Tab-separated table of C-alpha atoms in Angstrom:
chain	number	residue	atom	x	y	z
F	1	MET	CA	118.521	91.135	113.234
F	2	THR	CA	117.454	89.884	109.805
F	3	ALA	CA	117.882	92.377	106.926
F	4	MET	CA	115.175	94.172	105.080
F	5	PHE	CA	114.394	92.782	101.850
F	6	ARG	CA	114.166	95.937	99.187
F	7	PHE	CA	112.949	95.680	95.869
F	8	VAL	CA	111.238	97.503	92.848
F	9	HIS	CA	108.203	96.196	91.443
F	10	CYS	CA	107.196	97.443	88.013
F	11	ALA	CA	105.535	95.972	85.144
F	12	ASP	CA	104.062	96.527	81.460
F	13	VAL	CA	107.062	98.785	80.172
F	14	HIS	CA	106.019	97.815	76.645
F	15	PHE	CA	109.001	98.811	74.918
F	16	ASP	CA	108.480	99.837	71.235
F	17	LYS	CA	104.582	99.805	71.736
F	18	PRO	CA	103.062	102.237	69.308
F	19	PHE	CA	101.739	105.643	70.968
F	20	ARG	CA	98.367	106.471	70.072
F	21	THR	CA	98.714	110.319	68.907
F	22	THR	CA	98.287	111.847	65.369
F	23	SER	CA	101.216	113.963	65.952
F	24	ARG	CA	104.379	112.765	64.584
F	25	SER	CA	106.735	115.026	66.410
F	26	ALA	CA	105.028	113.975	69.767
F	27	ARG	CA	105.411	110.462	68.636
F	28	GLN	CA	109.380	110.809	68.626
F	29	GLN	CA	109.204	112.834	71.810
F	30	LEU	CA	107.113	109.842	73.355
F	31	ALA	CA	109.649	107.143	72.101
F	32	ASN	CA	112.778	109.072	73.482
F	33	SER	CA	110.544	109.694	76.920
F	34	ALA	CA	110.107	105.779	77.125
F	35	ARG	CA	113.819	105.208	77.054
F	36	ASP	CA	114.535	108.150	79.637
F	37	THR	CA	111.799	106.614	81.804
F	38	PHE	CA	113.383	103.193	81.920
F	39	SER	CA	116.558	104.893	82.598
F	40	ASP	CA	115.049	106.693	85.491
F	41	LEU	CA	113.867	103.544	86.808
F	42	VAL	CA	117.337	101.933	86.753
F	43	ASP	CA	118.597	104.946	88.529
F	44	LEU	CA	115.897	104.683	91.187
F	45	CYS	CA	117.006	101.265	92.002
F	46	ILE	CA	120.608	102.021	92.319
F	47	SER	CA	119.974	105.079	94.439
F	48	GLU	CA	117.832	103.296	96.959
F	49	GLN	CA	120.327	100.478	96.823
F	50	VAL	CA	117.308	97.778	96.443
F	51	HIS	CA	118.359	94.265	96.394
F	52	ALA	CA	116.117	93.475	93.401
F	53	LEU	CA	114.151	94.614	90.379
F	54	LEU	CA	111.021	92.664	89.600
F	55	VAL	CA	109.519	93.154	86.374
F	56	ALA	CA	106.147	91.404	86.161
F	57	GLY	CA	105.726	90.970	82.601
F	58	ASP	CA	105.442	92.826	79.194
F	59	LEU	CA	108.868	94.279	79.272
F	60	PHE	CA	108.761	94.744	75.467
F	61	ASP	CA	106.301	94.262	72.922
F	62	GLY	CA	107.397	91.009	70.855
F	63	GLU	CA	108.476	91.456	67.204
F	64	ARG	CA	107.965	95.168	67.450
F	65	LEU	CA	111.132	95.565	69.528
F	66	ALA	CA	113.767	97.551	67.188
F	67	LEU	CA	117.305	96.326	67.670
F	68	ARG	CA	118.512	99.878	68.798
F	69	THR	CA	115.829	99.464	71.647
F	70	GLU	CA	116.975	96.170	72.473
F	71	GLU	CA	120.588	97.235	72.713
F	72	PHE	CA	119.616	100.024	75.018
F	73	MET	CA	117.478	97.921	77.160
F	74	LEU	CA	120.141	95.110	77.571
F	75	ALA	CA	122.723	98.012	78.438
F	76	GLN	CA	120.394	99.397	81.110
F	77	LEU	CA	119.730	95.974	82.616
F	78	GLU	CA	123.769	95.325	82.653
F	79	ARG	CA	124.010	98.779	84.463
F	80	LEU	CA	121.691	97.326	87.128
F	81	THR	CA	123.308	93.982	87.478
F	82	ASN	CA	126.697	95.744	87.517
F	83	ALA	CA	125.557	97.494	90.636
F	84	GLY	CA	125.058	94.236	92.304
F	85	ILE	CA	121.297	94.427	92.075
F	86	THR	CA	119.348	91.031	90.785
F	87	VAL	CA	116.720	91.369	88.271
F	88	VAL	CA	113.824	88.799	87.759
F	89	ALA	CA	111.277	89.212	84.934
F	90	CYS	CA	108.504	87.049	83.904
F	91	SER	CA	107.113	86.806	80.486
F	92	GLY	CA	103.746	88.330	79.601
F	93	ASN	CA	101.545	88.036	76.804
F	94	GLU	CA	103.271	90.631	74.732
F	95	ASP	CA	106.818	89.102	75.384
F	96	PRO	CA	105.851	85.351	75.748
F	97	GLY	CA	108.645	82.801	76.706
F	98	ALA	CA	108.072	79.888	74.419
F	99	PRO	CA	111.317	78.596	72.857
F	100	GLY	CA	111.911	80.303	69.608
F	101	LEU	CA	110.313	83.623	70.353
F	102	ARG	CA	112.774	86.646	70.896
F	103	ALA	CA	112.829	86.515	74.403
F	104	ALA	CA	114.284	83.381	74.517
F	105	THR	CA	116.991	84.285	72.370
F	106	MET	CA	118.307	87.534	73.929
F	107	ALA	CA	121.814	87.835	75.467
F	108	TRP	CA	120.624	88.651	78.918
F	109	PRO	CA	123.348	89.788	81.449
F	110	GLU	CA	124.216	87.905	84.522
F	111	ARG	CA	122.173	88.449	87.734
F	112	PHE	CA	119.399	88.698	85.281
F	113	HIS	CA	116.867	85.766	85.678
F	114	TRP	CA	114.162	85.301	82.677
F	115	ILE	CA	111.113	83.238	83.552
F	116	GLY	CA	109.564	82.194	80.515
F	117	SER	CA	107.572	78.891	81.036
F	118	HIS	CA	104.490	77.922	83.134
F	119	GLU	CA	106.469	75.983	85.540
F	120	PRO	CA	107.422	78.318	88.509
F	121	ARG	CA	110.962	78.917	89.088
F	122	GLU	CA	112.753	80.025	92.168
F	123	VAL	CA	115.288	82.641	92.350
F	124	VAL	CA	117.139	83.258	95.893
F	125	ILE	CA	118.071	86.579	96.661
F	126	HIS	CA	121.340	87.049	98.757
F	127	GLY	CA	122.135	89.931	101.251
F	128	GLU	CA	125.656	91.362	101.315
F	129	ASP	CA	126.817	88.711	103.717
F	130	GLY	CA	126.089	86.081	101.087
F	131	ALA	CA	123.306	84.515	102.911
F	132	PRO	CA	119.925	83.914	101.409
F	133	LEU	CA	117.668	86.957	102.188
F	134	ALA	CA	114.474	86.323	100.312
F	135	ARG	CA	113.123	84.147	97.665
F	136	VAL	CA	111.196	85.214	94.346
F	137	VAL	CA	109.051	82.625	92.536
F	138	GLY	CA	107.641	83.570	89.251
F	139	ALA	CA	105.853	81.819	86.296
F	140	GLY	CA	105.717	82.979	82.772
F	141	LEU	CA	103.266	83.148	79.801
F	142	THR	CA	104.319	81.128	76.720
F	143	GLY	CA	101.953	82.647	74.215
F	144	ALA	CA	99.899	85.862	73.380
F	145	HIS	CA	96.585	84.313	74.353
F	146	ASP	CA	97.605	82.106	77.443
F	147	ARG	CA	94.328	81.493	79.468
F	148	GLU	CA	95.665	78.902	81.749
F	149	ASN	CA	95.383	79.665	85.521
F	150	LEU	CA	99.386	79.589	86.482
F	151	VAL	CA	98.498	80.131	90.457
F	152	SER	CA	97.665	76.704	91.118
F	153	ALA	CA	101.124	75.479	89.910
F	154	PHE	CA	102.733	77.919	92.338
F	155	PRO	CA	104.490	75.772	95.228
F	156	HIS	CA	104.474	77.052	98.942
F	157	PRO	CA	107.620	78.803	99.886
F	158	SER	CA	110.550	76.454	100.282
F	159	GLY	CA	112.502	78.266	103.093
F	160	PRO	CA	112.096	80.414	106.076
F	161	GLU	CA	113.126	83.682	104.180
F	162	PRO	CA	110.319	86.014	103.082
F	163	ALA	CA	108.877	84.700	99.727
F	164	VAL	CA	107.698	86.983	96.836
F	165	ALA	CA	105.406	85.520	93.999
F	166	MET	CA	105.585	87.076	90.345
F	167	LEU	CA	103.257	86.798	87.712
F	168	HIS	CA	101.413	88.371	84.488
F	169	ALA	CA	97.931	87.639	85.151
F	170	THR	CA	94.429	88.966	85.258
F	171	VAL	CA	92.870	89.117	88.533
F	172	THR	CA	89.432	88.938	87.536
F	173	ASP	CA	87.949	91.437	90.254
F	174	ALA	CA	90.772	93.959	89.696
F	175	LEU	CA	89.779	97.428	88.667
F	176	GLY	CA	90.266	97.949	84.929
F	177	ALA	CA	90.598	94.044	84.432
F	178	GLN	CA	88.004	94.126	81.534
F	179	GLU	CA	90.087	96.816	79.738
F	180	HIS	CA	92.611	93.969	78.896
F	181	ASP	CA	92.552	90.410	77.419
F	182	THR	CA	92.015	88.232	80.062
F	183	VAL	CA	95.505	86.070	80.447
F	184	ALA	CA	96.147	83.377	83.036
F	185	GLY	CA	93.026	84.599	84.876
F	186	CYS	CA	92.670	83.725	88.667
F	187	ARG	CA	91.179	85.193	91.840
F	188	THR	CA	92.422	86.919	94.907
F	189	ASP	CA	91.344	84.104	97.105
F	190	GLN	CA	93.705	81.842	95.106
F	191	LEU	CA	96.543	84.201	95.536
F	192	ALA	CA	95.932	84.222	99.439
F	193	ASP	CA	96.172	80.398	99.819
F	194	LYS	CA	99.736	80.137	98.513
F	195	GLY	CA	101.664	81.557	101.588
F	196	TYR	CA	103.628	84.281	99.798
F	197	ARG	CA	104.105	87.450	101.671
F	198	TYR	CA	103.785	89.463	98.461
F	199	TRP	CA	102.433	89.065	94.938
F	200	ALA	CA	104.231	91.079	92.271
F	201	LEU	CA	101.445	91.513	89.445
F	202	GLY	CA	101.396	92.761	85.726
F	203	HIS	CA	99.003	93.151	82.915
F	204	VAL	CA	96.323	95.526	84.434
F	205	HIS	CA	97.793	98.656	83.976
F	206	ARG	CA	95.966	100.467	86.771
F	207	ARG	CA	98.231	100.804	90.011
F	208	GLN	CA	96.087	99.240	92.850
F	209	GLN	CA	96.280	96.802	95.669
F	210	VAL	CA	93.915	93.944	94.915
F	211	LEU	CA	94.683	92.027	98.253
F	212	ASP	CA	95.727	93.097	101.697
F	213	ARG	CA	96.976	89.797	103.243
F	214	PRO	CA	98.928	88.897	101.641
F	215	ALA	CA	99.799	92.173	100.044
F	216	ALA	CA	99.058	91.842	96.224
F	217	HIS	CA	99.667	94.871	93.754
F	218	TYR	CA	99.691	95.898	90.266
F	219	PRO	CA	102.071	98.701	90.011
F	220	GLY	CA	100.474	99.818	86.848
F	221	SER	CA	102.240	100.660	83.493
F	222	LEU	CA	105.667	102.131	83.978
F	223	LEU	CA	104.639	104.656	81.180
F	224	SER	CA	101.377	105.437	79.315
F	225	HIS	CA	100.622	105.099	75.683
F	226	ASN	CA	97.258	106.382	75.372
F	227	PHE	CA	94.626	108.450	76.896
F	228	GLY	CA	93.021	105.453	78.592
F	229	GLU	CA	96.034	105.493	80.945
F	230	CYS	CA	95.879	109.003	82.540
F	231	GLY	CA	97.592	109.927	85.607
F	232	ALA	CA	101.017	109.224	87.214
F	233	MET	CA	102.734	106.053	86.159
F	234	GLY	CA	105.966	104.677	87.616
F	235	ALA	CA	106.906	101.709	89.794
F	236	LEU	CA	106.720	100.476	93.466
F	237	LEU	CA	109.222	100.637	96.167
F	238	VAL	CA	108.862	97.632	98.425
F	239	GLU	CA	110.402	97.101	101.795
F	240	LEU	CA	109.582	93.655	103.252
F	241	PRO	CA	110.864	92.636	106.574
F	242	ALA	CA	111.479	89.255	107.850
F	243	SER	CA	107.995	89.523	109.686
F	244	GLY	CA	105.115	91.720	109.344
F	245	MET	CA	103.447	93.675	106.423
F	246	PRO	CA	105.357	95.157	103.746
F	247	GLN	CA	105.768	98.776	103.266
F	248	VAL	CA	104.853	99.766	99.714
F	249	SER	CA	105.488	103.291	98.152
F	250	PHE	CA	104.629	104.579	94.558
F	251	LYS	CA	107.446	106.278	92.674
F	252	PRO	CA	106.404	108.406	89.772
F	253	LEU	CA	108.700	107.975	86.741
F	254	ALA	CA	107.134	108.651	83.633
F	255	ARG	CA	108.453	111.687	81.855
F	256	VAL	CA	105.315	112.138	79.984
F	257	ARG	CA	101.924	112.017	81.610
F	258	TRP	CA	98.576	111.867	79.999
F	259	GLU	CA	95.683	113.781	80.950
F	260	THR	CA	91.890	114.470	79.936
F	261	LEU	CA	90.458	117.689	80.674
F	262	GLU	CA	86.366	118.047	80.678
F	263	LEU	CA	84.762	121.068	79.989
F	264	ASP	CA	80.899	121.353	79.689
F	265	GLU	CA	79.915	125.099	81.128
F	266	LEU	CA	80.729	126.794	77.869
F	267	GLN	CA	77.217	128.409	77.404
F	268	THR	CA	78.544	131.794	77.298
F	269	VAL	CA	81.712	131.150	75.213
F	270	ALA	CA	81.288	133.282	71.796
F	271	ASP	CA	84.299	132.324	69.960
F	272	PRO	CA	87.315	130.236	69.360
F	273	ALA	CA	89.629	132.770	70.753
F	274	GLU	CA	87.658	132.970	74.025
F	275	LEU	CA	87.558	129.247	74.021
F	276	ALA	CA	91.163	128.859	73.826
F	277	GLY	CA	91.302	131.402	77.063
F	278	VAL	CA	89.039	129.095	78.877
F	279	ILE	CA	90.726	125.949	78.154
F	280	ALA	CA	94.154	127.671	79.139
F	281	ASP	CA	92.768	128.658	82.400
F	282	ALA	CA	90.929	125.527	83.044
F	283	TRP	CA	94.104	123.439	82.372
F	284	ALA	CA	96.372	125.585	84.539
F	285	GLY	CA	94.055	124.860	87.319
F	286	LEU	CA	93.936	121.174	86.788
F	287	ARG	CA	97.590	120.919	86.474
F	288	ALA	CA	98.112	122.824	89.608
F	289	GLY	CA	96.233	120.183	91.504
F	290	LEU	CA	98.093	117.294	90.227
F	291	ASP	CA	100.945	115.513	91.829
F	292	ALA	CA	103.471	115.582	88.973
F	293	ARG	CA	107.276	115.482	88.403
F	294	ALA	CA	109.159	118.547	88.371
F	295	ASP	CA	109.995	118.142	84.904
F	296	GLN	CA	106.848	116.569	83.684
F	297	HIS	CA	105.712	116.930	80.078
F	298	TRP	CA	102.105	116.137	78.940
F	299	MET	CA	99.963	114.786	76.506
F	300	LEU	CA	96.568	116.609	76.836
F	301	ARG	CA	93.169	115.483	75.482
F	302	VAL	CA	90.480	118.359	75.889
F	303	ALA	CA	86.647	117.162	75.989
F	304	LEU	CA	84.074	119.503	75.032
F	305	ARG	CA	80.446	119.012	75.893
F	306	GLY	CA	77.157	120.632	75.823
F	307	GLU	CA	75.933	123.885	74.440
F	308	CYS	CA	78.538	126.584	73.167
F	309	PRO	CA	77.811	129.730	70.841
F	310	ALA	CA	81.310	128.829	69.282
F	311	THR	CA	80.324	125.612	67.753
F	312	ALA	CA	79.383	126.739	64.574
F	313	ALA	CA	83.015	128.234	64.287
F	314	LEU	CA	84.354	124.918	65.185
F	315	ALA	CA	82.519	122.799	62.596
F	316	ASP	CA	85.481	122.992	60.265
F	317	GLU	CA	88.269	120.600	61.329
F	318	ASP	CA	91.027	122.927	60.518
F	319	ALA	CA	89.489	125.318	63.061
F	320	ILE	CA	90.043	122.519	65.855
F	321	GLN	CA	93.267	122.218	64.468
F	322	ASP	CA	94.254	125.732	64.771
F	323	LEU	CA	93.005	125.712	68.288
F	324	ALA	CA	94.847	122.835	69.488
F	325	GLN	CA	98.068	124.219	67.934
F	326	GLN	CA	97.628	127.622	69.691
F	327	LEU	CA	97.313	125.946	72.975
F	328	ASP	CA	100.191	123.588	72.202
F	329	ALA	CA	102.409	126.348	71.284
F	330	ALA	CA	101.348	128.528	74.344
F	331	ASP	CA	102.980	125.861	76.825
F	332	ASP	CA	106.250	124.435	76.384
F	333	GLU	CA	105.550	121.500	78.488
F	334	LEU	CA	102.601	120.432	76.346
F	335	LEU	CA	103.782	117.705	73.609
F	336	ALA	CA	100.397	117.581	72.043
F	337	VAL	CA	96.807	118.694	72.331
F	338	GLU	CA	93.758	116.681	71.116
F	339	ILE	CA	90.490	118.349	71.257
F	340	MET	CA	87.241	116.136	71.261
F	341	HIS	CA	84.308	118.036	70.117
F	342	ASP	CA	81.639	115.644	68.667
F	343	GLU	CA	79.417	116.192	72.020
F	344	LEU	CA	79.607	120.052	71.494
F	345	THR	CA	76.206	121.558	70.387
F	346	ARG	CA	74.792	124.986	69.263
F	347	PRO	CA	72.628	126.720	71.932
F	348	VAL	CA	68.904	125.781	71.320
F	349	ASP	CA	65.929	128.022	71.641
F	350	LEU	CA	63.095	125.285	71.382
F	351	ALA	CA	60.385	127.913	70.915
F	352	GLU	CA	61.885	128.493	67.237
F	353	HIS	CA	61.277	124.910	66.380
F	354	ILE	CA	58.053	123.862	68.225
F	355	GLY	CA	55.103	123.506	65.562
F	356	GLN	CA	57.931	123.927	62.347
F	357	PRO	CA	57.228	121.592	59.543
F	358	HIS	CA	60.333	119.422	60.068
F	359	ALA	CA	61.406	116.390	62.145
F	360	LEU	CA	62.384	118.408	65.082
F	361	GLY	CA	59.126	120.235	65.264
F	362	LEU	CA	57.105	117.309	65.192
F	363	ALA	CA	59.365	115.493	67.931
F	364	LEU	CA	58.962	118.751	70.154
F	365	GLU	CA	55.419	118.641	69.405
F	366	ILE	CA	54.868	114.990	70.517
F	367	LEU	CA	56.944	115.572	73.773
F	368	ASP	CA	54.712	118.766	74.817
F	369	GLU	CA	51.653	116.641	74.189
F	370	ALA	CA	52.986	113.594	76.118
F	371	ALA	CA	53.386	115.946	79.139
F	372	THR	CA	49.485	116.262	79.536
F	373	ASP	CA	48.112	113.114	77.369
F	374	ASN	CA	48.165	109.864	79.391
F	375	ASP	CA	46.890	107.889	76.393
F	376	LEU	CA	49.806	109.401	74.004
F	377	LEU	CA	52.506	108.698	76.874
F	378	ALA	CA	51.214	105.097	77.201
F	379	ASN	CA	51.540	104.591	73.310
F	380	LEU	CA	54.930	106.224	73.435
F	381	ALA	CA	56.294	103.635	76.237
F	382	PRO	CA	56.987	100.087	75.795
F	383	GLU	CA	54.713	97.522	77.823
F	384	SER	CA	57.751	96.338	79.720
F	385	LEU	CA	60.228	98.968	80.960
F	386	ALA	CA	63.012	98.393	83.503
F	387	GLY	CA	62.308	100.171	86.886
F	388	CYS	CA	58.722	101.151	85.786
F	389	PRO	CA	55.989	100.427	88.291
F	390	THR	CA	53.511	98.127	87.389
F	391	GLY	CA	50.648	99.030	89.807
F	392	GLN	CA	48.913	102.256	89.699
F	393	PRO	CA	48.533	103.916	86.250
F	394	ASP	CA	49.347	107.353	88.234
F	395	GLU	CA	52.592	105.915	89.421
F	396	ARG	CA	53.383	104.724	85.802
F	397	HIS	CA	52.588	108.111	84.411
F	398	ALA	CA	54.713	109.904	86.991
F	399	TYR	CA	57.560	107.368	86.424
F	400	LEU	CA	57.666	107.888	82.337
F	401	ARG	CA	57.328	111.711	82.728
F	402	ALA	CA	60.205	111.684	84.910
F	403	LEU	CA	62.158	109.788	82.308
F	404	LEU	CA	61.281	112.447	79.734
F	405	GLN	CA	62.285	115.230	81.595
F	406	ASP	CA	64.725	117.445	79.494
F	407	THR	CA	64.389	115.120	76.499
F	408	ASP	CA	63.239	117.944	74.400
F	409	ARG	CA	66.263	119.629	74.696
F	410	LEU	CA	68.403	116.597	74.101
F	411	THR	CA	66.316	115.676	70.961
F	412	ALA	CA	66.847	119.035	69.790
F	413	GLN	CA	70.785	118.929	70.245
F	414	ALA	CA	70.983	115.560	68.589
F	415	LEU	CA	69.041	116.444	65.755
F	416	LEU	CA	70.516	119.873	65.104
F	417	ARG	CA	74.148	118.202	65.396
F	418	GLU	CA	73.498	115.791	62.960
F	419	ASN	CA	72.261	118.506	60.408
F	420	HIS	CA	75.482	120.381	61.096
F	421	ARG	CA	77.781	117.437	60.334
């Protein structure tokens, strides 16, 4: 019976990429956690006794890589290869493989295969008996803005063993593809035409399966660097039989997880002290429902929106910082708390402003008249409006009034927010 090819698929480690946080202490802890997370990845490969680790691009961030980080990374890779695990890595847009760039000059360990050119290269993975077990074919990017579609150059698998393709690329219809620069852009139908059993992809940081047959996966980034990458991060453990579909399971590895807490029901919150309690309770509720590591640490963003009586007390940025520090100090697992309050508004009593001699009073008066005056409504609306009926006037008026629903309150909130900045 042919042995199962077992491997771990990761991508977008981005060693030494800056973390987006204003907290200096958090940045240092995040840098430490990045190294710890990579060490955990190595531990996973060894404990699962996989045959290979596949790194689908952006192992590090080019010239930003510190010497001590390079030494750590190479030591961890050597720990893997000393355990008999083959490592195959292809270059991405952040660690391109053109001659003379950093990746091409590193002292990679034995059993480590660096693929840094457009020409696909095959690496044969051997089983314990020395016989070929699987074939990995990869191509690499040579520059930071490499646009060439590299899929077309991939050959069809050369042997009977299960074949895996590896590439750092933008699959154009992947979720979140628009959040990254397009590199080596390709389509899912092009992946399907090549005859590989599994596509190990990198570049898009959202974990997802982009194709069923053959299986094509983005593992997501190994760890997060900003609040655009919330949720669990890690790698994929893949078991690929000689025939049949691969079994893919996600392994959360990131020591630090970034999450956003959104709160918009704050109409009864009177002061910052009460707001701190509301946030703490909501955060405890959110965290309890998240599938997280037992030793998880967190970067938390709190997004406050809507009407809140405590808005005036939070107008001073120092008050926001005090609130964030209070929340941070109350939870040892929080590395930093960021509070977004730009969309927080004071409670609005429209009756206080209607008829008053200022811009808000005039705007409210016009909106009130538009509720009954068809001529005024017609003057306010453009002649061509997307979705607006072009038939009977009554239909057009009803449509326009539906658009204006609650506009008076939204207008008041916007104008009052500008006045109190």
